[in-house]
Coordinates of C-alpha atoms in Angstrom, one line a residue:
X1 CA 144.1 140.5 138.5
X2 CA 147.2 138.4 137.5
X3 CA 145.2 136.2 135.2
X4 CA 146.3 132.8 137.2
X5 CA 146.1 131.8 140.8
X6 CA 149.2 131.9 142.5
X7 CA 149.9 129.1 145.7
X8 CA 150.5 132.7 147.7
X9 CA 147.1 134.2 146.2
X10 CA 145.0 130.8 147.5
X11 CA 146.9 130.9 150.6
X12 CA 146.0 134.4 151.2
X13 CA 142.2 133.8 150.5
X14 CA 142.0 130.8 152.6
X15 CA 143.4 132.6 155.5
X16 CA 141.6 135.5 155.0
X17 CA 138.2 134.1 154.4
X18 CA 138.7 131.2 156.6
X19 CA 138.4 128.4 154.2
X20 CA 140.6 125.4 154.4
X21 CA 143.3 125.4 151.8
X22 CA 142.5 121.8 150.9
X23 CA 139.0 123.1 150.1
X24 CA 140.3 125.7 147.6
X25 CA 142.5 123.4 145.8
X26 CA 140.1 120.9 145.5
X27 CA 137.8 123.9 143.8
X28 CA 141.0 125.1 141.7
X29 CA 142.1 121.8 140.7
X30 CA 138.5 120.7 139.7
X31 CA 137.7 123.2 136.7
X32 CA 139.9 123.2 133.7
X33 CA 140.3 126.8 133.3
X34 CA 142.0 127.7 136.6
X35 CA 145.5 128.3 135.8
X36 CA 147.9 127.8 138.5
X37 CA 151.0 129.5 136.6
X38 CA 151.9 132.4 134.4
X39 CA 150.9 133.3 131.7
X40 CA 147.8 131.6 132.8
X41 CA 144.7 133.1 131.1
X42 CA 146.6 134.8 128.1
X43 CA 148.0 131.1 127.3
X44 CA 146.1 129.4 124.3
X45 CA 143.6 126.7 125.0
X46 CA 143.6 124.4 122.2
X47 CA 140.2 122.4 121.5
X48 CA 140.9 118.8 121.5
X49 CA 137.3 117.5 121.2
X50 CA 136.2 114.3 119.2
X51 CA 134.9 116.4 116.2
X52 CA 138.1 118.8 116.3
X53 CA 140.5 115.6 116.5
X54 CA 138.9 114.5 113.1
X55 CA 139.9 117.8 111.8
X56 CA 143.7 118.6 112.7
X57 CA 142.7 119.3 116.5
X58 CA 145.6 117.2 118.0
X59 CA 148.0 118.4 115.3
X60 CA 147.0 122.2 116.1
X61 CA 147.8 121.6 119.6
X62 CA 151.4 120.1 119.1
X63 CA 152.3 123.0 117.0
X64 CA 151.1 125.5 120.0
X65 CA 153.0 123.7 122.9
X66 CA 155.7 126.0 122.6
X67 CA 153.4 129.0 123.1
X68 CA 152.4 127.3 126.5
X69 CA 149.2 125.7 124.7
X70 CA 146.8 123.1 126.9
X71 CA 144.1 121.1 126.1
X72 CA 140.4 121.7 126.5
X73 CA 137.7 119.5 125.4
X74 CA 134.9 120.3 123.1
X75 CA 134.4 124.4 122.8
X76 CA 131.3 124.2 121.3
X77 CA 132.7 125.2 117.7
X78 CA 132.4 121.8 115.9
X79 CA 131.1 123.4 112.9
X80 CA 133.6 126.2 112.7
X81 CA 137.1 124.5 113.6
X82 CA 139.3 124.5 115.6
X83 CA 138.7 126.7 118.4
X84 CA 141.6 128.3 120.4
X85 CA 140.7 130.7 123.5
X86 CA 143.2 133.2 124.4
X87 CA 142.2 135.6 127.3
X88 CA 138.3 136.2 126.3
X89 CA 138.6 135.9 122.7
X90 CA 138.1 132.7 120.6
X91 CA 140.1 132.1 117.6
X92 CA 139.7 129.1 114.9
X93 CA 141.9 127.8 112.1
X94 CA 144.0 124.7 111.2
X95 CA 147.3 126.6 111.5
X96 CA 148.8 128.6 114.2
X97 CA 149.8 131.2 112.0
X98 CA 146.5 131.6 110.4
X99 CA 144.2 131.7 113.3
X100 CA 141.1 134.2 112.9
X101 CA 139.2 136.0 115.5
X102 CA 135.6 134.9 115.5
X103 CA 133.0 136.4 117.7
X104 CA 129.9 135.2 116.8
X105 CA 128.7 131.7 115.3
X106 CA 128.2 130.6 111.7
X107 CA 124.8 131.8 110.0
X108 CA 121.9 129.5 110.7
X109 CA 120.1 127.9 107.7
X110 CA 116.7 126.4 106.8
X111 CA 117.1 124.1 103.9
X112 CA 113.9 122.2 104.7
X113 CA 112.1 125.4 104.3
X114 CA 110.1 124.3 107.2
X115 CA 108.1 126.5 109.9
X116 CA 110.3 127.1 112.8
X117 CA 110.1 128.0 116.2
X118 CA 113.7 129.2 118.0
X119 CA 114.8 129.8 114.5
X120 CA 112.0 131.5 113.2
X121 CA 113.3 135.4 113.5
X122 CA 116.7 134.7 114.0
X123 CA 118.1 135.4 110.7
X124 CA 116.4 139.4 110.5
X125 CA 118.8 142.0 110.8
X126 CA 119.4 143.4 114.0
X127 CA 117.6 140.7 116.0
X128 CA 120.7 140.6 118.5
X129 CA 119.5 144.1 119.4
X130 CA 116.8 145.3 121.5
X131 CA 115.2 147.7 118.8
X132 CA 115.6 144.8 116.6
X133 CA 114.3 141.9 118.9
X134 CA 111.0 144.1 119.6
X135 CA 110.4 145.2 115.8
X136 CA 110.6 141.0 114.8
X137 CA 107.8 140.6 117.6
X138 CA 110.0 140.0 120.4
X139 CA 108.5 140.6 124.0
X140 CA 104.6 140.3 122.5
X141 CA 104.6 137.3 125.0
X142 CA 105.7 139.0 127.9
X143 CA 103.6 141.6 127.0
X144 CA 100.2 139.4 126.6
X145 CA 101.5 137.3 129.9
X146 CA 101.9 140.5 132.2
X147 CA 98.9 142.7 130.7
X148 CA 96.1 139.9 130.5
X149 CA 97.3 136.9 131.7
X150 CA 97.8 135.1 135.3
X151 CA 100.7 133.0 135.8
X152 CA 98.4 130.0 135.9
X153 CA 97.5 130.4 132.4
X154 CA 101.0 131.0 131.3
X155 CA 102.0 127.7 133.0
X156 CA 99.0 126.1 131.1
X157 CA 99.9 127.1 127.8
X158 CA 103.2 125.6 128.1
X159 CA 101.7 122.4 129.5
X160 CA 99.4 122.6 126.6
X161 CA 102.0 122.9 123.9
X162 CA 103.7 119.4 125.3
X163 CA 107.5 121.6 125.5
X164 CA 109.6 119.2 127.1
X165 CA 113.0 120.0 128.1
X166 CA 115.6 120.3 125.3
X167 CA 118.6 120.0 127.4
X168 CA 118.4 116.4 127.4
X169 CA 116.3 115.1 130.3
X170 CA 113.2 115.9 128.2
X171 CA 111.0 116.6 131.2
X172 CA 107.9 118.2 130.5
X173 CA 108.5 122.1 131.4
X174 CA 104.7 123.1 132.3
X175 CA 104.6 120.2 134.9
X176 CA 108.0 121.4 136.2
X177 CA 107.0 125.2 136.1
X178 CA 103.7 124.1 138.1
X179 CA 105.6 122.3 140.8
X180 CA 107.8 125.5 141.7
X181 CA 104.7 127.8 141.5
X182 CA 103.0 125.4 144.3
X183 CA 105.9 124.8 146.0
X184 CA 106.4 126.6 149.6
X185 CA 109.4 129.1 150.1
X186 CA 111.0 131.9 149.2
X187 CA 112.9 133.2 147.0
X188 CA 111.8 131.3 144.3
X189 CA 114.4 131.0 141.4
X190 CA 114.9 130.4 137.5
X191 CA 118.2 129.3 136.3
X192 CA 118.9 129.1 132.7
X193 CA 121.6 126.1 132.1
X194 CA 123.6 127.6 129.4
X195 CA 126.7 124.9 130.5
X196 CA 126.5 123.4 127.0
X197 CA 129.4 120.9 127.4
X198 CA 128.3 117.9 125.7
X199 CA 130.9 117.3 122.7
X200 CA 129.0 118.1 119.3
X201 CA 126.7 120.6 120.9
X202 CA 126.4 124.4 119.7
X203 CA 123.1 125.2 119.4
X204 CA 122.6 127.3 122.6
X205 CA 125.4 129.5 121.9
X206 CA 123.9 130.2 118.7
X207 CA 120.9 131.1 120.4
X208 CA 122.6 133.3 123.1
X209 CA 124.8 134.7 120.4
X210 CA 122.2 135.9 117.5
X211 CA 118.7 136.0 119.6
X212 CA 120.0 136.7 123.5
X213 CA 116.9 138.4 124.0
X214 CA 114.6 135.5 123.2
X215 CA 116.6 133.6 126.3
X216 CA 116.1 136.7 128.7
X217 CA 112.4 136.9 127.2
X218 CA 111.9 133.1 128.1
X219 CA 113.5 133.4 131.8
X220 CA 111.3 136.5 132.5
X221 CA 108.1 134.4 131.5
X222 CA 109.1 131.7 133.5
X223 CA 109.9 134.0 136.7
X224 CA 106.2 135.4 136.2
X225 CA 104.8 131.8 135.7
X226 CA 106.5 130.7 138.8
X227 CA 106.4 133.8 141.1
X228 CA 110.4 133.9 141.1
X229 CA 112.1 137.2 141.7
X230 CA 115.2 135.8 141.0
X231 CA 117.1 134.2 138.0
X232 CA 120.8 133.3 137.1
X233 CA 122.2 132.4 133.6
X234 CA 124.9 129.6 134.3
X235 CA 127.1 130.1 131.2
X236 CA 130.0 127.8 130.3
X237 CA 133.4 129.2 130.3
X238 CA 134.2 128.7 126.7
X239 CA 131.9 130.9 125.4
X240 CA 133.6 134.4 126.4
X241 CA 132.2 136.6 123.9
X242 CA 128.8 135.4 124.7
X243 CA 129.1 136.7 128.3
X244 CA 129.0 140.2 126.8
X245 CA 126.3 139.6 124.5
X246 CA 124.1 138.6 127.8
X247 CA 125.6 141.2 130.1
X248 CA 124.5 143.8 127.7
X249 CA 121.3 142.3 126.5
X250 CA 120.4 142.2 130.1
X251 CA 121.3 145.7 130.8
X252 CA 119.1 147.1 127.8
X253 CA 116.5 145.0 129.0
X254 CA 116.9 146.4 132.4
X255 CA 116.8 150.0 131.4
X256 CA 113.8 149.5 129.3
X257 CA 111.7 148.4 132.1
X258 CA 111.6 144.6 130.8
X259 CA 113.6 143.3 133.8
X260 CA 114.2 144.5 137.1
X261 CA 111.4 146.0 139.7
X262 CA 108.1 146.4 138.1
X263 CA 108.2 145.1 134.9
X264 CA 106.1 147.0 132.5
X265 CA 104.6 149.1 135.0
X266 CA 103.3 145.9 136.9
X267 CA 103.7 144.3 140.5
X268 CA 106.2 142.1 138.8
X269 CA 109.7 141.9 139.3
X270 CA 112.7 139.7 138.3
X271 CA 116.4 140.4 138.4
X272 CA 118.8 138.4 136.4
X273 CA 122.1 137.6 136.5
X274 CA 125.0 136.0 134.6
X275 CA 127.4 133.5 136.3
X276 CA 130.4 132.1 134.4
X277 CA 131.8 128.5 135.0
X278 CA 135.1 127.5 135.0
X279 CA 135.2 124.6 132.6
X280 CA 133.4 121.1 133.7
X281 CA 131.4 119.1 131.9
X282 CA 129.3 117.9 134.9
X283 CA 127.9 121.3 135.8
X284 CA 125.8 120.6 132.7
X285 CA 124.0 118.2 135.3
X286 CA 121.4 120.2 137.1
X287 CA 122.5 119.2 140.8
X288 CA 126.4 119.9 140.3
X289 CA 125.4 123.2 138.3
X290 CA 123.3 124.3 141.2
X291 CA 126.2 123.5 143.6
X292 CA 128.6 125.2 141.4
X293 CA 126.1 128.3 141.4
X294 CA 126.2 128.3 145.4
X295 CA 130.1 128.2 145.5
X296 CA 130.0 124.5 146.4
X297 CA 132.0 121.7 145.2
X298 CA 129.9 120.6 141.9
X299 CA 129.2 117.1 142.9
X300 CA 125.6 116.0 141.4
X301 CA 123.1 116.2 144.1
X302 CA 121.1 113.2 145.7
X303 CA 117.4 113.1 144.7
X304 CA 115.2 113.3 146.1
X305 CA 114.6 116.3 147.0
X306 CA 114.4 117.7 143.7
X307 CA 115.3 121.2 142.5
X308 CA 111.6 122.2 142.0
X309 CA 111.3 122.2 145.9
X310 CA 114.8 122.1 147.0
X311 CA 116.9 124.1 144.4
X312 CA 119.4 127.1 144.5
X313 CA 120.0 127.8 148.3
X314 CA 117.4 125.3 149.1
X315 CA 114.3 127.0 147.6
X316 CA 112.0 126.0 144.8
X317 CA 113.9 126.4 141.2
X318 CA 113.0 125.8 137.7
X319 CA 116.1 124.7 135.8
X320 CA 115.8 124.7 132.3
X321 CA 117.9 124.7 128.9
X322 CA 118.7 127.5 126.7
X323 CA 116.5 125.9 124.1
X324 CA 113.5 125.2 126.1
X325 CA 113.4 128.9 127.2
X326 CA 114.0 130.5 124.0
X327 CA 110.9 128.4 122.9
X328 CA 108.6 130.0 125.3
X329 CA 108.2 133.5 124.1
X330 CA 107.1 132.0 120.7
X331 CA 104.7 129.5 122.4
X332 CA 102.8 132.2 124.4
X333 CA 102.5 134.6 121.7
X334 CA 101.6 132.0 118.9
X335 CA 99.8 129.3 121.1
X336 CA 100.1 126.0 122.3
X337 CA 98.2 124.3 118.9
X338 CA 100.5 126.4 117.0
X339 CA 103.7 124.9 118.5
X340 CA 102.3 121.3 118.7
X341 CA 101.4 121.6 114.9
X342 CA 105.3 122.1 113.9
X343 CA 105.9 119.0 114.8
X344 CA 105.5 115.6 112.2
X345 CA 102.7 113.1 112.7
X346 CA 101.8 112.9 116.3
X347 CA 104.8 114.4 117.8
X348 CA 104.7 118.1 118.8
X349 CA 107.1 121.1 118.3
X350 CA 110.9 121.3 116.9
X351 CA 114.2 120.4 118.0
X352 CA 117.7 122.3 117.4
X353 CA 120.6 119.9 116.2
X354 CA 124.0 120.6 116.2
X355 CA 125.5 118.4 113.3
X356 CA 128.9 118.1 112.5
X357 CA 132.0 115.9 111.9
X358 CA 132.4 114.0 108.3
X359 CA 129.3 115.8 106.5
X360 CA 129.3 118.6 103.9
X361 CA 127.2 121.2 105.7
X362 CA 127.6 121.0 109.5
X363 CA 126.0 123.2 111.4
X364 CA 122.7 124.1 113.3
X365 CA 119.5 122.8 111.9
X366 CA 115.8 123.6 113.7
X367 CA 113.9 120.2 112.6
X368 CA 110.2 119.2 113.1
X369 CA 110.3 116.4 115.7
X370 CA 109.9 113.1 113.9
X371 CA 112.2 114.1 110.8
X372 CA 113.9 111.3 109.2
X373 CA 117.6 111.4 110.2
X374 CA 118.2 110.4 106.5
X375 CA 116.5 113.5 105.4
X376 CA 118.8 115.9 107.8
X377 CA 121.8 114.0 106.9
X378 CA 121.5 113.6 102.6
X379 CA 119.1 116.4 101.8
X380 CA 119.8 119.2 104.2
X381 CA 123.2 118.8 105.1
X382 CA 124.5 117.6 101.6
X383 CA 125.7 114.0 102.6
X384 CA 129.3 112.6 103.6
X385 CA 132.3 114.2 101.7
X386 CA 132.7 113.2 98.2
X387 CA 133.8 109.4 97.7
X388 CA 132.7 108.4 101.2
X389 CA 129.8 106.9 102.9
X390 CA 128.3 107.4 106.4
X391 CA 129.5 104.8 108.6
X392 CA 128.0 105.7 112.0
X393 CA 126.8 108.9 113.9
X394 CA 126.8 109.3 117.6
X395 CA 123.5 110.7 119.1
X396 CA 122.8 113.0 122.3
X397 CA 126.4 114.5 121.7
X398 CA 128.4 111.3 122.8
X399 CA 126.0 110.0 125.7
X400 CA 123.6 108.4 123.2
X401 CA 126.4 105.9 121.7
X402 CA 126.5 105.3 117.9
X403 CA 123.8 104.3 115.5
X404 CA 124.8 102.4 112.3
X405 CA 123.5 100.3 109.6
X406 CA 119.7 100.1 109.4
X407 CA 119.3 101.8 112.3
X408 CA 120.4 105.2 110.6
X409 CA 117.0 105.0 109.1
X410 CA 115.4 106.4 112.5
X411 CA 113.4 109.4 112.8
X412 CA 114.4 112.3 115.1
X413 CA 112.2 111.6 118.0
X414 CA 112.6 109.8 121.5
X415 CA 110.1 107.0 120.9
X416 CA 111.8 105.6 117.9
X417 CA 115.7 106.4 118.7
X418 CA 115.1 104.8 122.0
X419 CA 113.8 101.5 120.5
X420 CA 117.3 101.4 119.3
X421 CA 119.0 101.6 122.5
X422 CA 120.0 105.4 122.3
X423 CA 118.0 108.8 122.8
X424 CA 118.2 112.1 121.4
X425 CA 119.2 114.0 124.3
X426 CA 120.6 117.6 123.8
X427 CA 120.6 117.0 119.8
X428 CA 123.9 117.0 119.0
X429 CA 124.8 114.7 116.3
X430 CA 128.4 113.7 115.1
X431 CA 129.1 111.7 111.7
X432 CA 131.6 109.3 111.1
X433 CA 132.7 108.3 107.3
X434 CA 133.5 104.7 106.3
X435 CA 137.6 106.0 106.5
X436 CA 137.3 106.0 110.4
X437 CA 138.1 103.5 112.8
X438 CA 135.1 103.1 115.1
X439 CA 137.3 101.6 118.1
X440 CA 139.6 104.5 118.3
X441 CA 136.1 106.9 118.1
X442 CA 135.0 105.0 120.9
X443 CA 138.2 105.0 122.9
X444 CA 138.4 109.0 122.5
X445 CA 134.6 109.5 123.8
X446 CA 135.1 107.0 126.5
X447 CA 138.4 109.1 127.2
X448 CA 136.5 112.4 127.5
X449 CA 134.1 110.5 130.0
X450 CA 136.9 109.3 132.2
X451 CA 138.4 113.0 132.0
X452 CA 135.0 114.7 132.9
X453 CA 133.8 112.2 135.8
X454 CA 133.8 114.0 138.8
X455 CA 134.9 111.4 141.3
X456 CA 131.9 111.5 143.6
X457 CA 131.0 107.6 143.0
X458 CA 133.4 104.7 142.2
X459 CA 131.3 103.0 139.4
X460 CA 131.8 106.2 137.1
X461 CA 135.5 107.2 138.4
X462 CA 136.9 103.8 138.0
X463 CA 134.5 102.7 135.4
X464 CA 135.2 105.0 132.4
X465 CA 138.6 104.6 133.2
X466 CA 139.2 100.7 132.9
X467 CA 137.1 100.8 129.7
X468 CA 139.3 103.6 128.3
X469 CA 142.0 101.1 129.1
X470 CA 140.4 98.4 127.3
X471 CA 139.9 100.5 124.1
X472 CA 143.4 101.4 124.2
X473 CA 145.0 98.0 124.9
X474 CA 146.8 99.3 127.7
X475 CA 145.8 96.4 129.7
X476 CA 147.0 92.9 130.0
X477 CA 146.1 90.5 127.2
X478 CA 142.7 89.2 127.2
X479 CA 141.0 87.2 124.8
X480 CA 138.0 88.1 123.2
X481 CA 135.2 86.3 125.4
X482 CA 137.1 87.9 128.1
X483 CA 137.2 91.4 127.0
X484 CA 133.8 91.2 125.9
X485 CA 132.6 89.9 129.7
X486 CA 134.8 92.5 131.2
X487 CA 133.2 95.6 129.3
X488 CA 129.7 94.2 129.7
X489 CA 130.2 93.9 133.7
X490 CA 131.6 97.2 134.0
X491 CA 129.0 98.9 131.8
X492 CA 126.3 97.2 133.9
X493 CA 127.5 98.3 137.2
X494 CA 128.0 102.0 135.8
X495 CA 124.2 102.1 134.5
X496 CA 123.3 100.6 137.9
X497 CA 124.9 102.4 140.4
X498 CA 126.3 105.6 139.1
X499 CA 125.2 108.8 140.9
X500 CA 124.1 110.6 137.8
X501 CA 123.9 110.8 134.2
X502 CA 127.3 110.8 133.1
X503 CA 128.2 107.2 134.7
X504 CA 124.8 105.8 133.3
X505 CA 125.2 106.9 129.9
X506 CA 128.8 106.5 129.2
X507 CA 128.6 102.7 128.5
X508 CA 126.2 103.4 125.5
X509 CA 129.3 104.1 123.7
X510 CA 130.8 100.6 124.3
X511 CA 127.6 98.8 123.9
X512 CA 126.7 100.3 120.7
X513 CA 130.0 99.7 119.8
X514 CA 129.9 96.2 120.1
X515 CA 126.5 96.0 118.3
X516 CA 127.6 97.6 115.3
X517 CA 130.9 97.1 114.6
X518 CA 132.1 93.7 116.2
X519 CA 134.4 92.9 113.6
X520 CA 136.5 96.1 114.3
X521 CA 136.3 95.3 118.1
X522 CA 137.9 91.9 117.6
X523 CA 140.5 92.9 115.3
X524 CA 141.2 95.5 118.3
X525 CA 141.5 93.1 120.9
X526 CA 143.4 90.7 118.7
X527 CA 145.8 93.4 118.3
X528 CA 146.3 94.3 121.8
X529 CA 147.3 90.6 122.7

């Protein structure tokens, strides 16, 4: 109503619903996009994420302070910068006087000419409409499943395809669905994790904007396979136009008998809803997401129990990423052998990669699992800017830390990347050329983790802050040996005792910084003394 949450409004909610005001303020202050003063929602929010700051994001924010601008972490438009959100519209540009409204993602390309899965029909005209989706093969998988298959058979196809979670964890999708199907308790639930908050990742937004029905059909197939009558798409706040696209697509599917009761004239029913987040990286972690969805404070949950038995409202729940779910209709329509054949060597399937930073053609690429990183960087994306060389890349957005030197010869599959001390994760890759200060890049990465730590566990809450301080020289002077010992001690403690993946992954940044750039680190420590 007001576009912001005044103290009077919060007290009214507290008094009326009998919720302690401290609990309400804890929620309001936790999420980035709950404004507490006018003009609130209509004030600009400027991305100062890691990639945008390489390309003028900080300068744009400074120039818009007089307009009431606030900073926001990575807004998922690393291929189209610098994003500014005003009300429910996203604008992009490098100067406040020339911002341009950009509702849809950049076009998707296939420079390698490979056979694709998720992107195979995404360029077809009208693919984002129900008519266009059905003309290009959409819903054939659901028709096959509902008409000719049992739920167990759908689970088996997904299991045989070797499709694994594409949001970062890599858990086998078929095994997850089987666990939900066999778990006691009802109603079961399907949750699409569309809280794409990892810096440098923007593939899920492309899928939802260009191909929303693929995500919806994938969720419907998951519901059929597991016996779930209820589903939610948990959408990150920074994708305002995407919410309208999804809501319209859900309504069109419902009106055509593809959602709701008695889908395609069968006894199978599935009801799907969109729920929009309010800005919190931690809500990409499934336990935090479920708590947020239930209206609780979005702390990670202790495991076990796992969501497959105790998920949404403590009922069996399958939480899957956008890319994972969008792959499912193609697999059910074309078969598990087809999907496996898309990978290289012994790897199964494909992966969407969001490529950004100091590279000539940033964007989303669908790569066969096992593709050499150098092929993606130099042949598909055109290599570094003229006169520059690639110094390092990040893996898994920021969570996988850096790769550099000879380790840039990896192939894009988890076994190879994990052998170098990193992981593929959600598939965000940021490129840093030889003009960049890697200590500064590591500082910005750790500052992001410190900002986004939920505060539940002290190893992450304190550790990310302490490492950030040591990377910006704000601590008392230390010798290199002492500095190194502190960083290693803090990092090992975080990895061993943090409550969720944020605290466990953040030390990859400093570990890889020390592995590849010891001279830059030593110079930084000497300069801080």
